Tab-separated table of C-alpha atoms in Angstrom:
chain	number	residue	atom	x	y	z
Z	1	MET	CA	-60.069	59.539	-158.285
Z	2	PHE	CA	-61.517	58.587	-161.854
Z	3	ALA	CA	-58.002	57.058	-162.753
Z	4	LYS	CA	-58.076	54.961	-159.898
Z	5	LEU	CA	-61.734	53.907	-160.754
Z	6	ALA	CA	-60.905	53.365	-164.125
Z	7	ARG	CA	-58.207	51.285	-163.284
Z	8	ARG	CA	-60.194	49.308	-160.929
Z	9	GLN	CA	-63.045	48.724	-163.715
Z	10	ARG	CA	-60.484	47.222	-166.034
Z	11	GLN	CA	-59.274	44.630	-163.797
Z	12	PRO	CA	-60.084	41.232	-165.000
Z	13	VAL	CA	-62.854	38.748	-163.198
Z	14	LYS	CA	-61.272	36.227	-161.158
Z	15	ALA	CA	-61.998	33.003	-161.796
Z	16	ALA	CA	-63.414	32.287	-158.483
Z	17	ASP	CA	-66.283	35.053	-159.142
Z	18	ARG	CA	-67.038	33.498	-162.859
Z	19	PRO	CA	-69.967	31.193	-162.621
Z	20	GLN	CA	-69.388	27.604	-162.541
Z	21	LEU	CA	-70.241	25.264	-165.204
Z	22	PRO	CA	-71.484	21.546	-163.539
Z	23	GLY	CA	-68.678	19.210	-163.805
Z	24	ASP	CA	-70.248	16.751	-166.302
Z	25	LEU	CA	-70.773	19.567	-168.899
Z	26	VAL	CA	-66.922	20.531	-168.608
Z	27	ARG	CA	-66.278	16.844	-168.871
Z	28	LYS	CA	-68.521	16.997	-172.137
Z	29	VAL	CA	-67.146	20.179	-173.702
Z	30	ARG	CA	-63.904	18.821	-172.884
Z	31	HIS	CA	-64.349	15.563	-174.805
Z	32	ILE	CA	-66.071	17.436	-177.882
Z	33	GLU	CA	-63.099	19.667	-178.003
Z	34	ILE	CA	-60.867	16.520	-177.949
Z	35	SER	CA	-62.502	14.592	-180.469
Z	36	THR	CA	-63.151	16.895	-183.091
Z	37	LYS	CA	-59.814	18.627	-183.039
Z	38	ARG	CA	-57.990	15.356	-183.290
Z	39	LEU	CA	-60.233	14.747	-186.535
Z	40	VAL	CA	-59.125	18.593	-187.832
Z	41	ASP	CA	-55.490	17.717	-187.333
Z	42	GLN	CA	-55.917	14.018	-188.747
Z	43	GLY	CA	-57.046	16.086	-192.332
Z	44	VAL	CA	-60.371	17.231	-191.901
Z	45	ALA	CA	-59.053	20.975	-191.729
Z	46	GLY	CA	-57.835	20.233	-195.358
Z	47	ASP	CA	-60.618	18.482	-196.897
Z	48	TYR	CA	-62.718	21.681	-195.635
Z	49	HIS	CA	-60.082	24.167	-196.927
Z	50	SER	CA	-60.546	22.545	-200.574
Z	51	ALA	CA	-64.147	22.311	-200.362
Z	52	PHE	CA	-64.820	26.004	-199.576
Z	53	LYS	CA	-63.335	28.699	-201.422
Z	54	GLY	CA	-62.696	32.337	-200.358
Z	55	ARG	CA	-63.742	35.505	-202.388
Z	56	GLY	CA	-61.004	34.749	-205.196
Z	57	VAL	CA	-57.113	35.204	-205.585
Z	58	GLU	CA	-55.030	38.107	-204.768
Z	59	PHE	CA	-51.727	39.297	-206.226
Z	60	SER	CA	-48.970	38.768	-203.762
Z	61	GLU	CA	-45.478	38.822	-205.483
Z	62	VAL	CA	-43.521	38.200	-208.396
Z	63	ARG	CA	-40.745	35.691	-208.084
Z	64	PRO	CA	-37.912	34.088	-210.790
Z	65	TYR	CA	-39.493	31.531	-213.167
Z	66	GLU	CA	-38.613	28.132	-212.544
Z	67	PRO	CA	-39.048	25.293	-214.913
Z	68	GLY	CA	-42.179	23.981	-214.906
Z	69	ASP	CA	-44.342	27.122	-213.995
Z	70	GLU	CA	-47.199	28.308	-216.756
Z	71	ILE	CA	-46.232	30.493	-219.606
Z	72	ARG	CA	-49.497	32.655	-218.719
Z	73	THR	CA	-48.125	33.590	-215.444
Z	74	ILE	CA	-45.018	35.463	-216.758
Z	75	ASP	CA	-44.902	39.070	-215.857
Z	76	TRP	CA	-43.888	40.749	-219.238
Z	77	ASN	CA	-43.123	43.776	-217.912
Z	78	VAL	CA	-40.902	42.773	-214.926
Z	79	THR	CA	-38.943	40.218	-217.435
Z	80	ALA	CA	-38.226	43.336	-219.671
Z	81	ARG	CA	-36.840	45.309	-216.574
Z	82	MET	CA	-34.746	42.488	-215.258
Z	83	GLY	CA	-33.633	40.999	-218.179
Z	84	HIS	CA	-34.811	37.604	-217.408
Z	85	PRO	CA	-38.279	35.572	-217.051
Z	86	TYR	CA	-40.567	36.606	-213.833
Z	87	VAL	CA	-43.655	35.091	-212.913
Z	88	LYS	CA	-46.818	36.502	-210.762
Z	89	ARG	CA	-47.693	34.657	-207.754
Z	90	TYR	CA	-50.932	34.476	-206.181
Z	91	VAL	CA	-52.860	33.431	-203.127
Z	92	GLU	CA	-56.238	32.674	-202.213
Z	93	GLU	CA	-58.393	35.347	-200.813
Z	94	ARG	CA	-60.038	33.576	-198.378
Z	95	ASP	CA	-61.977	36.036	-195.591
Z	96	LEU	CA	-64.730	33.557	-195.078
Z	97	THR	CA	-67.331	33.636	-192.387
Z	98	VAL	CA	-69.302	30.275	-191.488
Z	99	PHE	CA	-72.373	30.438	-189.497
Z	100	LEU	CA	-74.305	27.694	-188.295
Z	101	ALA	CA	-77.799	27.683	-187.419
Z	102	VAL	CA	-78.439	25.175	-184.828
Z	103	ASP	CA	-82.000	23.617	-183.849
Z	104	VAL	CA	-82.090	23.457	-180.171
Z	105	SER	CA	-85.782	22.914	-179.565
Z	106	GLY	CA	-87.174	19.847	-177.393
Z	107	SER	CA	-87.387	17.280	-180.260
Z	108	LEU	CA	-82.897	17.445	-180.248
Z	109	GLY	CA	-83.085	16.118	-176.709
Z	110	TYR	CA	-83.828	12.692	-177.718
Z	111	GLY	CA	-81.485	9.771	-179.103
Z	112	SER	CA	-82.410	6.339	-179.507
Z	113	ARG	CA	-78.867	5.346	-179.527
Z	114	ALA	CA	-75.569	5.978	-177.858
Z	115	ILE	CA	-75.760	9.924	-178.481
Z	116	LEU	CA	-78.540	12.520	-178.079
Z	117	LYS	CA	-79.480	14.459	-181.085
Z	118	ARG	CA	-78.068	17.780	-179.763
Z	119	GLU	CA	-74.933	16.035	-178.649
Z	120	LEU	CA	-74.621	15.152	-181.836
Z	121	ALA	CA	-75.233	18.732	-183.491
Z	122	ALA	CA	-72.723	19.835	-180.926
Z	123	GLU	CA	-70.174	17.517	-182.257
Z	124	LEU	CA	-70.883	18.624	-185.676
Z	125	THR	CA	-70.805	22.232	-184.679
Z	126	ALA	CA	-67.500	21.788	-182.916
Z	127	LEU	CA	-65.875	19.946	-185.981
Z	128	LEU	CA	-66.857	22.731	-188.586
Z	129	SER	CA	-65.956	25.356	-186.651
Z	130	PHE	CA	-62.308	24.190	-185.475
Z	131	ALA	CA	-61.693	23.123	-189.197
Z	132	ALA	CA	-62.954	27.049	-190.227
Z	133	VAL	CA	-60.930	28.358	-187.520
Z	134	ARG	CA	-57.827	26.539	-188.852
Z	135	ASN	CA	-58.147	27.988	-191.809
Z	136	GLN	CA	-58.121	31.655	-190.100
Z	137	ASP	CA	-62.094	31.599	-191.204
Z	138	ARG	CA	-64.804	33.639	-188.657
Z	139	VAL	CA	-67.281	31.586	-187.128
Z	140	GLY	CA	-70.511	32.482	-185.743
Z	141	ALA	CA	-73.702	30.687	-184.696
Z	142	ALA	CA	-77.618	31.061	-183.950
Z	143	LEU	CA	-79.458	28.931	-181.735
Z	144	LEU	CA	-83.168	28.158	-182.723
Z	145	SER	CA	-86.321	26.902	-181.764
Z	146	SER	CA	-89.278	28.219	-181.646
Z	147	GLY	CA	-87.534	31.540	-183.294
Z	148	LEU	CA	-84.175	33.238	-182.401
Z	149	GLU	CA	-83.028	31.905	-179.233
Z	150	LEU	CA	-79.448	33.603	-179.405
Z	151	PHE	CA	-77.049	35.100	-182.145
Z	152	ILE	CA	-73.474	34.790	-181.977
Z	153	ARG	CA	-71.586	37.081	-183.941
Z	154	PRO	CA	-68.278	35.541	-185.894
Z	155	ASP	CA	-64.912	35.226	-184.753
Z	156	ARG	CA	-62.018	33.623	-184.940
Z	157	ARG	CA	-60.857	32.450	-181.553
Z	158	ARG	CA	-60.724	28.814	-179.992
Z	159	THR	CA	-62.452	30.083	-177.027
Z	160	HIS	CA	-65.292	31.563	-179.252
Z	161	VAL	CA	-65.785	27.775	-180.646
Z	162	LEU	CA	-65.938	26.419	-176.885
Z	163	ARG	CA	-68.486	29.098	-176.119
Z	164	ILE	CA	-71.083	28.229	-179.312
Z	165	VAL	CA	-70.355	24.343	-178.226
Z	166	ARG	CA	-71.655	25.112	-174.357
Z	167	GLU	CA	-74.527	27.243	-175.589
Z	168	ILE	CA	-75.745	24.687	-177.929
Z	169	LEU	CA	-75.622	21.848	-174.796
Z	170	THR	CA	-77.005	24.303	-171.924
Z	171	ARG	CA	-79.375	26.002	-173.792
Z	172	PRO	CA	-82.886	25.171	-172.199
Z	173	PRO	CA	-85.270	23.474	-174.840
Z	174	GLY	CA	-86.978	26.390	-176.260
Z	175	GLY	CA	-90.595	24.401	-176.845
Z	176	HIS	CA	-91.802	23.566	-180.312
Z	177	THR	CA	-90.150	23.834	-183.480
Z	178	ASP	CA	-90.419	26.664	-185.630
Z	179	LEU	CA	-87.602	26.649	-187.824
Z	180	GLU	CA	-88.904	29.026	-190.342
Z	181	ARG	CA	-89.437	31.737	-187.732
Z	182	GLY	CA	-86.020	31.235	-186.553
Z	183	LEU	CA	-84.080	31.407	-189.701
Z	184	ALA	CA	-86.179	33.962	-191.039
Z	185	ALA	CA	-84.760	35.925	-188.117
Z	186	VAL	CA	-81.230	34.795	-189.028
Z	187	VAL	CA	-81.389	35.805	-192.317
Z	188	LYS	CA	-82.496	39.386	-191.499
Z	189	THR	CA	-79.395	39.565	-188.733
Z	190	LEU	CA	-76.670	38.125	-190.852
Z	191	LYS	CA	-75.496	40.663	-192.865
Z	192	GLN	CA	-72.302	39.393	-194.432
Z	193	ARG	CA	-72.049	36.722	-197.143
Z	194	SER	CA	-71.654	33.414	-195.605
Z	195	VAL	CA	-71.349	29.642	-195.991
Z	196	LEU	CA	-74.586	29.037	-193.505
Z	197	PHE	CA	-75.169	25.555	-192.240
Z	198	VAL	CA	-78.545	24.686	-190.943
Z	199	ILE	CA	-78.241	21.818	-188.287
Z	200	SER	CA	-81.923	20.229	-187.221
Z	201	ASP	CA	-83.865	16.994	-187.464
Z	202	PHE	CA	-86.143	18.731	-189.671
Z	203	LEU	CA	-89.479	17.609	-187.937
Z	204	ASP	CA	-90.851	20.681	-188.154
Z	205	THR	CA	-92.438	21.887	-191.799
Z	206	GLY	CA	-93.067	24.910	-193.614
Z	207	LEU	CA	-89.372	26.056	-193.761
Z	208	GLY	CA	-89.604	27.199	-197.884
Z	209	THR	CA	-89.470	30.921	-197.369
Z	210	SER	CA	-86.717	31.518	-195.037
Z	211	LEU	CA	-84.361	28.866	-196.513
Z	212	LYS	CA	-85.078	30.169	-199.869
Z	213	SER	CA	-84.144	33.910	-198.816
Z	214	ALA	CA	-80.928	32.360	-197.097
Z	215	ALA	CA	-80.138	30.792	-200.224
Z	216	ILE	CA	-80.282	34.196	-202.383
Z	217	ARG	CA	-77.611	35.891	-200.536
Z	218	HIS	CA	-75.733	32.778	-198.860
Z	219	ASP	CA	-73.996	29.386	-199.434
Z	220	VAL	CA	-76.471	27.184	-197.544
Z	221	ILE	CA	-75.853	23.804	-196.526
Z	222	VAL	CA	-78.608	21.524	-194.947
Z	223	ILE	CA	-77.407	19.272	-192.438
Z	224	GLU	CA	-80.346	16.849	-191.288
Z	225	ILE	CA	-79.728	14.724	-188.067
Z	226	PHE	CA	-81.591	11.463	-188.183
Z	227	ASP	CA	-82.515	8.859	-185.757
Z	228	PRO	CA	-84.153	5.813	-186.762
Z	229	LYS	CA	-86.749	5.907	-184.103
Z	230	ASP	CA	-87.975	9.113	-185.055
Z	231	HIS	CA	-89.314	7.721	-188.410
Z	232	GLN	CA	-89.797	4.105	-187.481
Z	233	PRO	CA	-91.588	3.208	-183.731
Z	234	PRO	CA	-92.135	-0.293	-182.558
Z	235	VAL	CA	-94.898	-1.938	-184.189
Z	236	THR	CA	-95.702	-3.939	-181.104
Z	237	GLY	CA	-98.034	-2.262	-178.549
Z	238	PRO	CA	-99.541	-0.692	-177.096
Z	239	VAL	CA	-96.755	1.619	-176.843
Z	240	VAL	CA	-96.938	5.195	-174.795
Z	241	LEU	CA	-94.674	7.847	-176.641
Z	242	GLN	CA	-94.309	11.416	-175.453
Z	243	ASP	CA	-93.744	14.319	-177.516
Z	244	ALA	CA	-90.514	15.770	-176.210
Z	245	GLU	CA	-91.804	19.378	-177.454
Z	246	THR	CA	-95.206	19.434	-176.271
Z	247	GLY	CA	-95.274	16.581	-173.718
Z	248	ARG	CA	-98.518	15.239	-175.416
Z	249	LEU	CA	-98.793	11.204	-175.044
Z	250	VAL	CA	-99.701	9.490	-177.985
Z	251	THR	CA	-100.277	5.713	-177.656
Z	252	LEU	CA	-99.496	3.443	-180.841
Z	253	SER	CA	-101.142	0.085	-180.813
Z	254	GLY	CA	-100.543	-2.267	-183.522
Z	255	ARG	CA	-99.200	-1.765	-186.693
Z	256	ARG	CA	-101.403	0.450	-188.453
Z	257	LEU	CA	-100.679	3.175	-185.906
Z	258	ALA	CA	-96.834	2.803	-186.410
Z	259	ARG	CA	-96.871	2.841	-189.927
Z	260	GLN	CA	-99.318	6.181	-190.087
Z	261	HIS	CA	-96.595	7.388	-187.752
Z	262	ALA	CA	-93.843	6.250	-190.034
Z	263	GLU	CA	-95.367	7.655	-193.203
Z	264	LEU	CA	-95.757	11.173	-191.774
Z	265	ARG	CA	-92.252	11.238	-190.982
Z	266	LEU	CA	-91.439	9.995	-194.654
Z	267	ARG	CA	-93.497	12.916	-195.803
Z	268	GLN	CA	-91.568	15.359	-193.644
Z	269	ARG	CA	-88.052	13.837	-195.194
Z	270	GLN	CA	-89.297	14.168	-198.886
Z	271	GLU	CA	-90.367	17.536	-198.208
Z	272	ILE	CA	-86.930	18.657	-196.890
Z	273	VAL	CA	-85.210	16.916	-199.648
Z	274	GLY	CA	-87.410	18.068	-202.291
Z	275	LEU	CA	-86.804	21.792	-200.827
Z	276	THR	CA	-83.304	21.561	-201.144
Z	277	ARG	CA	-83.239	20.078	-204.575
Z	278	ARG	CA	-85.198	22.748	-205.898
Z	279	LEU	CA	-82.906	25.586	-204.374
Z	280	GLY	CA	-79.687	24.149	-205.419
Z	281	ILE	CA	-78.859	23.716	-201.671
Z	282	ASP	CA	-76.651	21.026	-200.600
Z	283	HIS	CA	-78.091	18.138	-198.203
Z	284	LEU	CA	-76.652	16.084	-195.842
Z	285	THR	CA	-78.034	13.285	-193.485
Z	286	ILE	CA	-76.032	12.678	-190.382
Z	287	ARG	CA	-77.314	9.400	-188.442
Z	288	THR	CA	-77.286	9.145	-184.810
Z	289	ASP	CA	-76.449	5.266	-185.439
Z	290	ARG	CA	-73.535	5.467	-187.768
Z	291	PRO	CA	-70.072	7.387	-187.471
Z	292	TYR	CA	-70.559	10.691	-189.381
Z	293	LEU	CA	-66.709	11.582	-190.427
Z	294	ALA	CA	-67.029	9.416	-193.675
Z	295	THR	CA	-69.975	11.432	-194.738
Z	296	LEU	CA	-68.848	14.640	-193.960
Z	297	VAL	CA	-65.106	14.031	-195.938
Z	298	ARG	CA	-67.170	12.294	-198.858
Z	299	TYR	CA	-69.349	15.657	-198.898
Z	300	PHE	CA	-66.172	17.722	-198.973
Z	301	GLU	CA	-64.380	15.811	-201.865
Z	302	GLN	CA	-67.772	15.749	-203.916
Z	303	ARG	CA	-68.319	19.473	-203.004
Z	304	ARG	CA	-64.334	20.211	-204.093
Z	305	ARG	CA	-64.919	18.207	-207.679
Z	306	ARG	CA	-67.828	20.200	-208.330
Z	307	LEU	CA	-66.219	23.662	-207.787
Z	308	ALA	CA	-63.028	22.434	-209.958
Z	309	ARG	CA	-65.332	22.236	-212.966
């Protein structure tokens, strides 16, 4: 009886019994998968591989010497035994964990161009994740808003990447942004050293303590999603704006109030730029009104050159 019960419990859940996703969401996830995997196939995976190194190199084998091999790679013990030169061959020991801390707060639900900031965050997450999986690296993620909303442990499967993308697109807005609290929880939970991408519009301030803690243990890259209208509202008015996180309405009338808003956003940007510089953290700006691939590839190349020095 117990054997029958165990077999019954191990039966897979039928597709008809699984919760069905809305058709538009399925199409959106599929579109992101196809478009980002195409970019990976076109060379992003190689750029990623050269930019993010593993823990070092490990010995693989010895093989006969060939013209052009470096003298310093000759294994003199094997050479003496065999009577002709042999060289040591090493391979890169990657064993990388890539972790993406993604802001899903209310402000990411806005976009003045063809794409919402949250959708752009999902695309960037998919591209980086598929590149990592192609290189046999593990990928995990955390969704942040007013705190840590969801922690997804690292894995190497394609279906794991698709789950992360779905969670980013479907997670209900968590209200106001508190990246300090959310990232602090990630640092506390994420035990293994990782390449840690922090993806947000950074309209929140006060991120210093958690970002500094993250940089002590992890290789941190900040990706700022920038929408022009966040930083430069219309100067003619009156214009009524609604805060995407609190729902509060603000009326901007004339150039003076618009300038004050722009100055506030500029101070917030200067704060995150200054913070990343002080901590020695890489900082990329990805705009909603421009293609992002060139920015990423340029960053990979710059990082590769820096590591090669």
